[in-house]
Coordinates of C-alpha atoms (C1' of nucleotides) in Angstrom, one line a residue:
Chain A
M8 CA 31.7 -15.9 50.7
Y9 CA 32.2 -19.0 53.1
G10 CA 31.9 -21.3 50.1
T11 CA 29.6 -24.0 49.6
P12 CA 29.2 -25.7 53.4
R13 CA 29.4 -29.2 51.8
T14 CA 28.1 -30.7 48.8
R15 CA 24.7 -32.2 49.6
R16 CA 24.7 -35.6 47.9
R17 CA 28.2 -36.7 49.4
R18 CA 27.6 -36.6 52.9
R19 CA 24.3 -38.6 53.4
S20 CA 24.7 -42.2 54.5
S21 CA 22.2 -44.8 55.2
S22 CA 20.6 -45.0 58.4
P23 CA 21.8 -47.4 61.3
P24 CA 20.0 -50.8 61.7
S25 CA 17.4 -50.3 64.7
V26 CA 20.5 -51.8 66.7
P27 CA 24.0 -50.1 65.7
P28 CA 26.5 -52.4 65.2
F29 CA 29.3 -50.4 66.3
S30 CA 29.5 -47.2 68.4
G31 CA 30.1 -45.1 65.4
H32 CA 28.0 -44.7 62.2
W33 CA 27.8 -46.3 58.8
S34 CA 29.0 -43.7 57.2
L35 CA 32.3 -43.1 59.7
F36 CA 32.7 -46.9 58.9
R37 CA 32.4 -46.5 55.2
R38 CA 34.9 -43.5 55.5
C39 CA 37.3 -45.3 57.8
C40 CA 37.5 -48.2 55.3
A41 CA 38.1 -45.9 52.4
G42 CA 40.7 -43.8 54.1
D43 CA 41.7 -41.7 57.1
W44 CA 38.4 -40.3 58.1
G45 CA 36.6 -41.5 61.1
A46 CA 39.6 -41.8 62.7
M47 CA 40.3 -39.0 65.1
I48 CA 43.9 -39.4 65.1
D49 CA 45.9 -39.7 61.8
R50 CA 46.2 -43.4 61.1
M51 CA 49.7 -43.1 60.5
I52 CA 50.4 -41.5 64.4
L53 CA 48.5 -44.4 65.8
R54 CA 50.7 -46.9 63.7
N55 CA 54.4 -45.3 63.9
D56 CA 54.2 -43.3 67.0
P57 CA 51.7 -45.5 69.4
E58 CA 53.7 -44.0 72.3
R59 CA 52.8 -40.8 71.9
V60 CA 49.0 -42.0 71.6
R61 CA 49.4 -44.2 75.1
K62 CA 50.9 -41.4 76.8
A63 CA 47.8 -39.2 75.6
V64 CA 45.4 -41.4 76.4
A65 CA 46.8 -41.9 80.0
A66 CA 47.0 -37.8 80.3
K67 CA 43.4 -37.5 79.7
K68 CA 42.8 -40.7 82.0
C69 CA 41.0 -42.8 79.1
V70 CA 41.0 -46.1 78.5
C71 CA 41.6 -47.4 74.7
L72 CA 42.8 -50.8 73.3
L73 CA 45.5 -49.4 71.4
D74 CA 47.6 -52.6 71.4
E75 CA 44.6 -54.5 69.9
W76 CA 44.3 -52.0 67.1
L77 CA 48.0 -52.3 66.3
S78 CA 47.6 -56.2 65.9
M79 CA 44.5 -56.1 64.1
D80 CA 46.1 -53.1 61.8
E81 CA 48.9 -55.8 61.3
R82 CA 46.5 -58.5 60.1
L83 CA 44.1 -56.1 58.3
R84 CA 47.3 -55.4 56.0
V85 CA 48.1 -58.8 55.4
A86 CA 44.7 -59.5 54.5
S87 CA 43.6 -56.7 52.6
S88 CA 46.7 -56.9 50.6
E89 CA 45.7 -60.6 49.6
A90 CA 42.4 -59.6 48.7
D91 CA 44.1 -56.8 46.5
G92 CA 46.2 -59.4 44.6
L93 CA 43.1 -61.8 44.3
R94 CA 40.8 -58.8 43.0
A95 CA 43.8 -58.0 40.3
L96 CA 43.7 -61.3 39.4
R97 CA 39.9 -61.4 38.7
N98 CA 39.8 -58.1 37.1
S99 CA 42.0 -59.4 34.3
L100 CA 40.2 -62.9 34.3
S101 CA 37.0 -60.5 33.3
L102 CA 39.1 -59.0 30.9
R103 CA 39.8 -62.0 29.1
V104 CA 36.4 -63.2 29.1
S105 CA 35.1 -60.3 27.5
A106 CA 38.0 -60.6 25.0
L107 CA 37.1 -64.4 24.2
K108 CA 33.9 -63.7 23.8
K109 CA 34.2 -61.2 21.8
A110 CA 36.7 -63.1 19.3
G111 CA 33.6 -65.9 19.7
Q112 CA 35.6 -68.3 21.4
P113 CA 34.9 -70.3 24.6
A114 CA 35.6 -68.6 27.8
E115 CA 34.2 -71.0 30.2
E116 CA 37.9 -72.0 31.7
A117 CA 38.6 -68.2 32.6
M118 CA 34.7 -67.8 34.1
E119 CA 35.5 -70.6 36.2
E120 CA 38.7 -69.4 37.5
S121 CA 37.0 -66.0 38.1
R122 CA 34.2 -67.7 40.0
A123 CA 36.7 -69.3 42.3
T124 CA 38.8 -66.5 42.8
G125 CA 35.6 -64.5 43.7
E126 CA 34.8 -66.9 46.5
R127 CA 38.2 -66.7 47.9
I128 CA 38.1 -63.0 47.9
A129 CA 34.6 -62.9 49.6
L130 CA 36.1 -65.1 52.2
I131 CA 38.9 -62.7 53.2
E132 CA 36.6 -59.8 52.7
R133 CA 34.2 -61.5 55.7
D134 CA 37.4 -61.3 57.7
T135 CA 38.6 -57.8 56.9
K136 CA 35.2 -56.5 57.4
A137 CA 35.0 -57.7 61.1
L138 CA 38.4 -56.2 61.5
E139 CA 37.9 -52.8 60.5
T140 CA 34.8 -52.6 62.5
S141 CA 36.5 -53.3 65.5
M142 CA 39.4 -51.4 64.7
L143 CA 36.9 -48.2 64.0
D144 CA 35.4 -48.7 67.5
I145 CA 38.4 -48.5 68.9
Q146 CA 39.9 -45.3 66.9
L147 CA 36.8 -43.6 67.8
S148 CA 37.2 -44.3 71.4
I149 CA 40.8 -42.6 71.3
P150 CA 40.7 -39.2 72.7
N151 CA 42.6 -36.0 71.0
I152 CA 46.1 -35.4 71.8
P153 CA 46.9 -32.5 74.3
D154 CA 49.1 -29.7 73.2
P155 CA 52.6 -30.1 74.7
D156 CA 51.9 -26.9 76.9
V157 CA 49.0 -28.4 78.5
P158 CA 49.8 -29.2 82.2
L159 CA 49.6 -32.9 82.9
G160 CA 47.1 -34.0 85.9
G161 CA 43.7 -33.5 86.8
E162 CA 41.6 -30.5 87.8
D163 CA 44.0 -29.5 90.7
A164 CA 46.8 -29.1 87.7
N165 CA 44.9 -26.4 85.9
H166 CA 47.1 -23.3 85.6
E167 CA 45.9 -19.9 86.3
I168 CA 46.6 -17.6 83.8
R169 CA 44.9 -14.4 84.7
R170 CA 42.5 -12.3 86.5
W171 CA 40.5 -9.4 85.7
G172 CA 38.8 -6.9 87.9
A173 CA 37.9 -7.5 91.3
P174 CA 35.4 -9.3 93.3
P175 CA 32.4 -6.6 93.8
V176 CA 32.7 -5.1 97.4
F177 CA 29.3 -4.9 99.5
D178 CA 28.2 -3.2 102.9
F179 CA 26.0 -5.8 103.5
A180 CA 26.2 -9.7 103.2
P181 CA 25.6 -10.6 99.9
R182 CA 23.0 -13.2 99.0
P183 CA 22.9 -16.1 96.7
H184 CA 21.0 -15.6 93.4
W185 CA 18.0 -18.3 94.5
E186 CA 17.2 -15.9 97.2
L187 CA 17.2 -12.6 95.0
M188 CA 15.5 -14.2 92.1
K189 CA 12.4 -15.4 93.9
G190 CA 9.4 -15.1 92.0
V191 CA 11.2 -14.9 88.7
Y192 CA 13.3 -18.2 89.2
E193 CA 10.8 -21.3 89.9
P194 CA 12.8 -24.2 90.1
E195 CA 9.8 -26.4 91.6
A196 CA 7.5 -25.3 88.9
A197 CA 10.0 -26.5 86.6
G198 CA 10.1 -29.4 88.5
E199 CA 6.2 -29.8 87.9
I200 CA 6.7 -29.3 84.0
A201 CA 9.8 -31.3 83.4
G202 CA 11.2 -32.9 86.5
S203 CA 14.3 -31.7 89.0
N204 CA 17.4 -29.4 87.8
F205 CA 15.4 -27.9 84.9
I206 CA 14.8 -24.1 84.9
L207 CA 12.1 -21.8 84.6
F208 CA 12.3 -18.3 84.2
R209 CA 9.5 -15.6 84.3
G210 CA 8.9 -11.9 84.6
W211 CA 12.5 -9.9 84.5
A212 CA 14.8 -13.1 84.6
A213 CA 13.2 -14.5 81.5
R214 CA 13.7 -10.8 79.9
L215 CA 16.9 -10.7 81.1
Q216 CA 18.4 -14.1 79.7
R217 CA 16.8 -13.1 76.1
K218 CA 18.3 -9.6 76.1
L219 CA 21.5 -11.2 77.0
I220 CA 21.3 -13.7 74.3
N221 CA 20.7 -10.8 71.9
W222 CA 23.3 -8.7 73.0
M223 CA 26.3 -11.5 72.9
L224 CA 25.0 -12.5 69.3
D225 CA 25.0 -8.8 68.4
N226 CA 28.8 -8.7 69.7
H227 CA 29.4 -11.6 67.5
H228 CA 27.9 -10.3 64.5
V229 CA 29.9 -7.1 64.9
A230 CA 33.1 -9.3 65.5
G231 CA 32.5 -10.8 62.0
M232 CA 31.0 -13.8 62.6
E233 CA 27.9 -15.3 61.1
E234 CA 24.9 -16.1 63.1
V235 CA 23.6 -19.8 62.8
W236 CA 20.2 -21.1 64.0
P237 CA 20.6 -24.9 63.9
P238 CA 18.6 -27.7 64.8
F239 CA 18.9 -28.6 68.4
L240 CA 18.4 -32.4 67.8
A241 CA 21.2 -33.9 65.9
S242 CA 21.9 -37.4 64.4
R243 CA 24.4 -40.0 65.7
E244 CA 26.6 -39.1 63.0
S245 CA 26.9 -35.8 63.6
V246 CA 27.1 -36.4 67.5
T247 CA 30.0 -38.6 67.0
A248 CA 31.6 -36.5 64.7
T249 CA 32.0 -34.0 67.2
G250 CA 33.7 -36.4 69.5
Q251 CA 30.4 -36.7 72.1
L252 CA 29.9 -40.4 70.9
P253 CA 31.0 -42.8 71.7
K254 CA 32.2 -41.7 75.4
L255 CA 29.0 -39.6 76.4
E256 CA 26.3 -41.4 75.2
E257 CA 24.6 -41.7 79.1
D258 CA 25.1 -38.1 79.0
M259 CA 23.1 -37.1 76.5
Y260 CA 19.0 -37.6 76.0
R261 CA 18.2 -39.6 73.1
L262 CA 15.1 -40.0 71.3
E263 CA 14.8 -43.8 71.1
R264 CA 12.3 -43.9 68.0
D265 CA 14.7 -41.7 65.8
D266 CA 18.0 -42.2 66.9
L267 CA 18.2 -38.6 67.8
F268 CA 20.3 -36.8 70.6
L269 CA 19.0 -33.5 72.1
I270 CA 22.3 -31.3 71.8
P271 CA 24.7 -31.1 74.6
T272 CA 25.9 -28.0 73.1
G273 CA 25.5 -25.5 70.1
E274 CA 28.7 -27.2 68.8
V275 CA 27.0 -30.2 67.9
P276 CA 25.0 -28.7 65.3
I277 CA 26.9 -25.8 64.3
T278 CA 30.0 -27.7 63.6
N279 CA 28.5 -30.0 61.5
L280 CA 27.1 -27.8 59.3
Y281 CA 30.4 -28.0 57.7
R282 CA 30.3 -31.9 57.8
G283 CA 31.9 -33.1 54.4
A284 CA 32.6 -29.7 52.9
M285 CA 35.3 -29.2 50.6
L286 CA 36.3 -25.5 51.3
S287 CA 38.6 -23.2 49.6
E288 CA 41.7 -22.1 51.6
S289 CA 40.4 -18.5 51.0
A290 CA 36.9 -18.9 52.7
L291 CA 39.0 -19.8 56.2
P292 CA 38.6 -19.0 58.5
V293 CA 35.2 -19.8 58.7
K294 CA 33.6 -17.9 62.2
L295 CA 30.4 -18.9 63.1
C296 CA 28.0 -18.3 66.3
G297 CA 24.7 -19.5 67.1
Y298 CA 22.3 -19.6 70.3
T299 CA 20.9 -23.0 71.3
P300 CA 19.6 -24.5 74.3
C301 CA 22.0 -27.5 75.7
F302 CA 20.6 -30.5 77.0
R303 CA 22.3 -32.4 79.6
R304 CA 21.5 -35.6 81.6
E305 CA 24.0 -34.9 84.1
A306 CA 24.0 -38.5 85.0
G307 CA 25.7 -39.2 88.3
S308 CA 26.1 -35.9 89.3
Y309 CA 23.3 -35.1 91.8
G310 CA 24.7 -33.5 94.9
K311 CA 27.7 -31.6 93.1
D312 CA 27.2 -28.1 92.9
T313 CA 23.5 -28.5 92.3
R314 CA 21.9 -25.8 94.0
G315 CA 20.3 -23.2 92.1
L316 CA 21.2 -22.3 88.7
N317 CA 24.7 -24.0 88.8
R318 CA 23.9 -27.3 87.2
V319 CA 20.6 -27.9 85.1
H320 CA 19.5 -30.2 82.5
Q321 CA 18.6 -27.4 80.0
F322 CA 20.6 -24.4 79.7
E323 CA 20.7 -21.7 77.0
K324 CA 24.2 -21.0 75.5
V325 CA 25.4 -18.8 72.6
E326 CA 28.5 -20.4 70.9
M327 CA 31.0 -19.8 68.3
V328 CA 32.7 -22.2 66.1
W329 CA 35.3 -21.2 63.8
L330 CA 36.7 -23.4 61.1
T331 CA 40.4 -22.4 60.6
H332 CA 43.7 -22.8 58.6
P333 CA 45.9 -25.5 60.7
E334 CA 48.5 -22.7 61.1
G335 CA 46.1 -20.3 61.9
S336 CA 44.5 -22.3 64.7
R337 CA 46.9 -21.2 67.6
N338 CA 46.2 -17.6 67.3
A339 CA 42.5 -17.8 66.3
H340 CA 42.3 -19.9 69.9
E341 CA 43.5 -17.0 72.0
S342 CA 41.3 -14.7 69.5
M343 CA 38.4 -16.7 70.5
L344 CA 39.1 -16.5 74.1
A345 CA 40.1 -12.6 74.0
H346 CA 36.4 -12.2 72.8
A347 CA 34.5 -14.2 75.3
A348 CA 36.4 -12.5 77.8
G349 CA 35.7 -9.0 76.2
L350 CA 32.0 -10.1 76.9
L351 CA 32.3 -10.3 80.7
E352 CA 34.5 -7.3 80.5
H353 CA 31.9 -5.2 79.0
L354 CA 29.6 -6.9 82.0
G355 CA 32.4 -5.7 84.4
V356 CA 32.0 -9.4 86.0
H357 CA 35.5 -10.4 87.7
Y358 CA 36.6 -13.5 86.0
R359 CA 40.1 -15.5 85.8
V360 CA 41.0 -17.5 82.7
L361 CA 42.4 -21.1 83.5
L362 CA 44.5 -23.6 80.7
L363 CA 43.1 -26.6 81.6
A364 CA 45.3 -29.6 82.6
S365 CA 45.0 -32.8 80.5
G366 CA 43.0 -35.0 82.8
D367 CA 40.0 -31.8 82.6
L368 CA 40.2 -31.4 78.7
S369 CA 37.1 -32.8 77.0
F370 CA 37.8 -36.0 75.0
S371 CA 38.0 -34.1 71.8
A372 CA 40.2 -30.9 73.0
A373 CA 43.9 -30.6 72.3
R374 CA 43.8 -27.5 74.5
C375 CA 41.1 -25.3 76.4
Y376 CA 40.6 -22.3 78.6
D377 CA 37.9 -22.1 81.0
L378 CA 36.5 -18.9 82.0
E379 CA 35.2 -18.5 85.2
I380 CA 33.5 -15.6 86.9
W381 CA 33.4 -14.9 90.5
S382 CA 30.1 -15.4 92.4
P383 CA 29.7 -13.2 95.3
G384 CA 26.8 -14.7 96.8
Q385 CA 28.1 -18.0 96.5
E386 CA 31.5 -17.3 96.8
K387 CA 33.3 -19.2 94.4
W388 CA 34.3 -19.4 90.8
L389 CA 31.7 -20.8 88.0
E390 CA 32.5 -21.8 84.7
V391 CA 30.8 -19.8 82.2
S392 CA 33.1 -20.6 79.0
S393 CA 35.1 -23.1 77.6
V394 CA 36.9 -22.1 74.6
S395 CA 38.7 -25.0 72.8
N396 CA 41.2 -26.0 69.8
F397 CA 40.8 -29.4 68.6
H398 CA 43.0 -29.1 65.7
D399 CA 42.0 -31.5 63.5
F400 CA 40.3 -34.3 65.8
Q401 CA 36.3 -33.2 64.8
A402 CA 37.4 -32.4 60.7
R403 CA 38.8 -35.7 60.3
R404 CA 35.7 -37.6 62.0
G405 CA 33.5 -35.0 60.3
N406 CA 35.6 -34.7 57.0
I407 CA 35.7 -30.9 57.0
R408 CA 38.3 -30.3 54.5
F409 CA 40.1 -27.4 52.5
R410 CA 41.8 -27.4 49.0
P411 CA 45.0 -25.2 49.3
D412 CA 45.1 -22.3 47.0
G413 CA 47.1 -23.3 43.9
G414 CA 46.1 -27.0 44.2
G415 CA 47.3 -29.8 46.1
K416 CA 46.1 -32.2 48.2
P417 CA 42.8 -31.4 50.6
M418 CA 43.8 -31.1 54.2
F419 CA 41.7 -30.9 57.1
V420 CA 40.7 -27.7 59.0
H421 CA 41.4 -26.8 62.7
T422 CA 38.0 -26.6 64.6
L423 CA 37.5 -24.3 67.7
N424 CA 34.6 -23.5 69.5
G425 CA 33.7 -21.4 72.8
S426 CA 30.8 -20.4 74.4
G427 CA 30.1 -17.1 74.5
L428 CA 28.7 -17.4 76.7
A429 CA 26.5 -19.8 79.0
L430 CA 23.6 -18.3 80.6
P431 CA 22.7 -19.6 84.1
R432 CA 25.6 -19.0 85.7
L433 CA 26.1 -15.9 83.8
I434 CA 22.7 -14.5 85.1
S435 CA 23.2 -15.8 88.9
T436 CA 26.6 -14.2 88.9
L437 CA 25.3 -10.8 87.3
V438 CA 22.1 -11.1 89.7
E439 CA 24.5 -11.5 92.5
T440 CA 26.8 -8.7 91.5
F441 CA 23.9 -6.1 91.1
Q442 CA 22.0 -7.1 94.3
R443 CA 21.0 -4.3 96.8
A444 CA 21.1 -4.4 100.4
D445 CA 17.5 -4.7 100.5
G446 CA 17.4 -8.2 98.5
T447 CA 16.5 -6.3 95.0
V448 CA 18.5 -6.3 92.0
D449 CA 19.3 -3.4 90.3
F450 CA 17.9 -4.4 87.1
E451 CA 18.1 -1.4 85.0
G452 CA 21.8 -0.8 86.0
L453 CA 22.5 -4.5 84.8
L454 CA 20.7 -3.7 81.5
S455 CA 22.8 -0.7 81.1
R456 CA 25.9 -2.5 80.3
L457 CA 24.2 -4.4 77.6
V458 CA 25.1 -1.8 75.1
I459 CA 24.3 -3.1 71.8
P460 CA 27.6 -2.5 69.8
E461 CA 27.6 -0.9 66.5
K462 CA 26.7 -2.2 63.2
S463 CA 29.1 -3.2 60.9
G464 CA 28.7 -2.6 57.5
S465 CA 28.4 -6.3 55.9
A466 CA 25.4 -8.1 57.0
Q467 CA 26.4 -11.6 57.2
Chain B
rG27 C1' 2.0 -40.5 56.2
rG28 C1' 0.8 -41.4 50.3
rA29 C1' 2.3 -40.7 44.8
rG30 C1' 6.5 -39.4 41.5
rA31 C1' 11.5 -37.8 40.5
rG32 C1' 16.2 -37.5 41.5
rG33 C1' 21.4 -38.4 44.5
rU34 C1' 27.8 -39.6 39.2
rG35 C1' 34.7 -36.0 40.5
rG36 C1' 36.0 -29.0 43.7
rC37 C1' 31.3 -27.5 40.9
rC38 C1' 27.5 -28.4 37.0
rG39 C1' 26.6 -32.3 33.9
rA40 C1' 26.3 -36.8 30.2
rG41 C1' 26.6 -41.9 30.8
rC42 C1' 22.1 -45.8 33.3
rC43 C1' 19.6 -51.9 26.8
rG44 C1' 26.6 -54.6 31.8
rG45 C1' 32.4 -55.6 29.5
rU46 C1' 40.1 -50.5 28.5
rU47 C1' 33.7 -45.3 32.0
rG48 C1' 38.0 -43.4 37.3
rA49 C1' 34.0 -42.0 34.3
rA50 C1' 32.3 -37.6 28.2
rG51 C1' 31.8 -32.4 27.8
rG52 C1' 31.8 -27.6 30.4
rC53 C1' 33.5 -24.5 34.8
rG54 C1' 37.0 -23.7 38.1
rC55 C1' 42.0 -24.7 39.3
rA56 C1' 47.8 -25.3 37.9
rC57 C1' 51.4 -24.7 34.5
rG58 C1' 53.1 -22.9 29.8
rC59 C1' 52.1 -19.7 24.8
rC60 C1' 50.0 -15.4 23.2
rU61 C1' 48.9 -9.8 23.4
rG62 C1' 52.6 -3.3 25.4
rC63 C1' 48.9 -4.1 30.6
rU64 C1' 43.7 -6.3 31.5
rA65 C1' 40.5 -9.3 29.6
rA66 C1' 39.6 -12.5 26.0
rG67 C1' 42.3 -16.9 23.2
rC68 C1' 45.6 -21.4 22.4
rG69 C1' 48.0 -25.8 24.4
rU70 C1' 49.1 -29.3 28.4
rG71 C1' 47.6 -31.4 32.9
rU72 C1' 44.2 -31.5 37.3
rG73 C1' 39.6 -36.9 41.9
rU74 C1' 40.1 -39.1 46.7
rG75 C1' 41.9 -42.7 49.8
rG76 C1' 44.6 -47.4 50.9
rG77 C1' 48.8 -50.9 50.0
rG78 C1' 53.5 -52.2 47.4
rU79 C1' 58.3 -51.1 45.1
rG80 C1' 61.2 -47.0 45.1
rU81 C1' 63.9 -42.0 45.8
rU82 C1' 63.9 -39.3 49.4
rG83 C1' 59.9 -37.2 49.6
rA84 C1' 60.7 -37.2 41.7
rA85 C1' 59.0 -41.8 40.0
rU86 C1' 56.0 -46.7 39.4
rC87 C1' 52.6 -50.7 40.3
rC88 C1' 48.2 -53.2 42.5
rC89 C1' 43.3 -52.1 44.8
rA90 C1' 38.9 -49.6 46.4
rC91 C1' 35.2 -45.7 45.7
rC92 C1' 29.8 -42.8 40.8
rG93 C1' 24.0 -41.3 48.2
rA94 C1' 24.8 -46.2 51.6
rG95 C1' 24.0 -51.6 52.4
rG96 C1' 23.1 -56.2 50.5
rG97 C1' 21.9 -59.4 45.7
rU98 C1' 22.5 -61.2 40.4
rU99 C1' 26.7 -62.1 37.3
rC100 C1' 33.0 -64.9 35.1
rG101 C1' 32.4 -59.0 35.2
rA102 C1' 28.0 -53.4 37.9
rA103 C1' 27.6 -46.2 38.2
rU104 C1' 25.0 -49.4 34.7
rC105 C1' 20.2 -54.7 36.5
rC106 C1' 17.5 -56.2 41.6
rC107 C1' 16.2 -55.7 46.8
rU108 C1' 16.4 -52.4 51.3
rC109 C1' 17.8 -47.9 53.6
rC110 C1' 18.7 -42.3 53.9
rC111 C1' 18.6 -38.0 51.5
rU112 C1' 16.9 -34.0 48.4
rC113 C1' 12.9 -32.0 45.1
rU114 C1' 7.7 -31.7 43.6
rC115 C1' 2.6 -33.0 44.1
rC116 C1' -1.2 -34.7 47.8
rG117 C1' -2.5 -35.4 53.1
rC118 C1' -1.7 -34.1 58.1
rC119 C1' -0.5 -29.8 61.2
rA120 C1' 2.1 -25.5 64.7

RNA sequence: GGAGAGGUGGCCGAGCCGGUUGAAGGCGCACGCCUGCUAAGCGUGUGUGGGGUGUUGAAUCCCACCGAGGGUUCGAAUCCCUCCCUCUCCGCCA
């Protein structure tokens, strides 16, 4: 139904050497040399419309060496065209050698010329290879271009689209969750086990989290998404494909010995499920969802919103990942947003939708909505979902394509993902929303909101 | 971790005692023919990417790509080395 996720034999590649020579990965390197993948942005855009890219980079407050790239591109084209000519010469010489030998005639002259040509080729190749490596490094560090309707600016320029519901009203002073969850949320214990800013739930908090995960996944299932339970570690190549690398290496946990990363989001393994895939057009859209823990070092973020469950090193999340036809991604983005918001509406939580400004967009995103819920105990908005459209950015990096019905060139899919939803902030807000005057929580009332949706006919 | 077998086009699968093999054959797909419809059948075509000439998006030429990287050679899918992945068996273990 979803087509073959990918052909196994094609996508595997060599391991990186112990010290990767560039911030990407060997297979990306190969792709870059062979074609247009590995680059986030269509190479033709870089070449023919560098101004557009320059603006996008600035809007995202990123830095990249676009001018260097352009001059290297210039040099590369000259060099590789020269090498191409020499290879053509060598090919014809080899053919002549073959013909001469078959005719029983001496071929030493042609062999010698071919050998000399080969040496010249090798010389040029040394240069082009170095160029390509540097160019790929730059290409991988160029962020995606924001959509035209994305507001320019930083966090302050985020545009509130709408609000739903109203803040809960109490006839007492509402408490923050860390007071309400004494005994079931024990950061000190987590600190003893792993370190500060980890979560340990027990009792009803642990049960609540599990039930919420189930409930969300069941919702997605009914909405036609296929559930995925992926690995929670991912390779350098995978993390580069979704665009966390090279920029966010310092923000991820890395297993030195194996060069594996603890996934910062389910987006990484679930999107990479289709890396290298050639889908049929009729298989689109592919709609996936899955539960994963998310690991983030949150380097340099201490002291910022760190109280309670707001910012932690490991949190649980249910993620939606969709692959769509390029022409369908805009609508799919709205649809995914509506689906995530629908969860909040079932829970009766006051929320608002933000269209993120360019400076607040993630590296890979072209357009992103944030869903924020109102925390009555802390009296502030908390992000519980980011719903992003990446266009073909990740698909290029991961080489996820489809073949149009009726033949034609393969095209890159568009990828989207969105939290549905992240748990710690949801839990803290629910607890604060369902609190009673005596400091207890109406757990049963909360659970009554978690109605299991009706099963759809087709199991996926 | 040890031993063995593998990795070829959208898919399956030959080639693997080096030289029109970018790669047989099949499937799928596209176009055409045929049958009153459908199915079957027949014919033709059909990889990806880069670069050049050209038209304006018809054509044509060159190059690269048979898991990845390196080596041997005038010439490598074919021989050698390293690595990755898959499968089977053994060991270990939740």
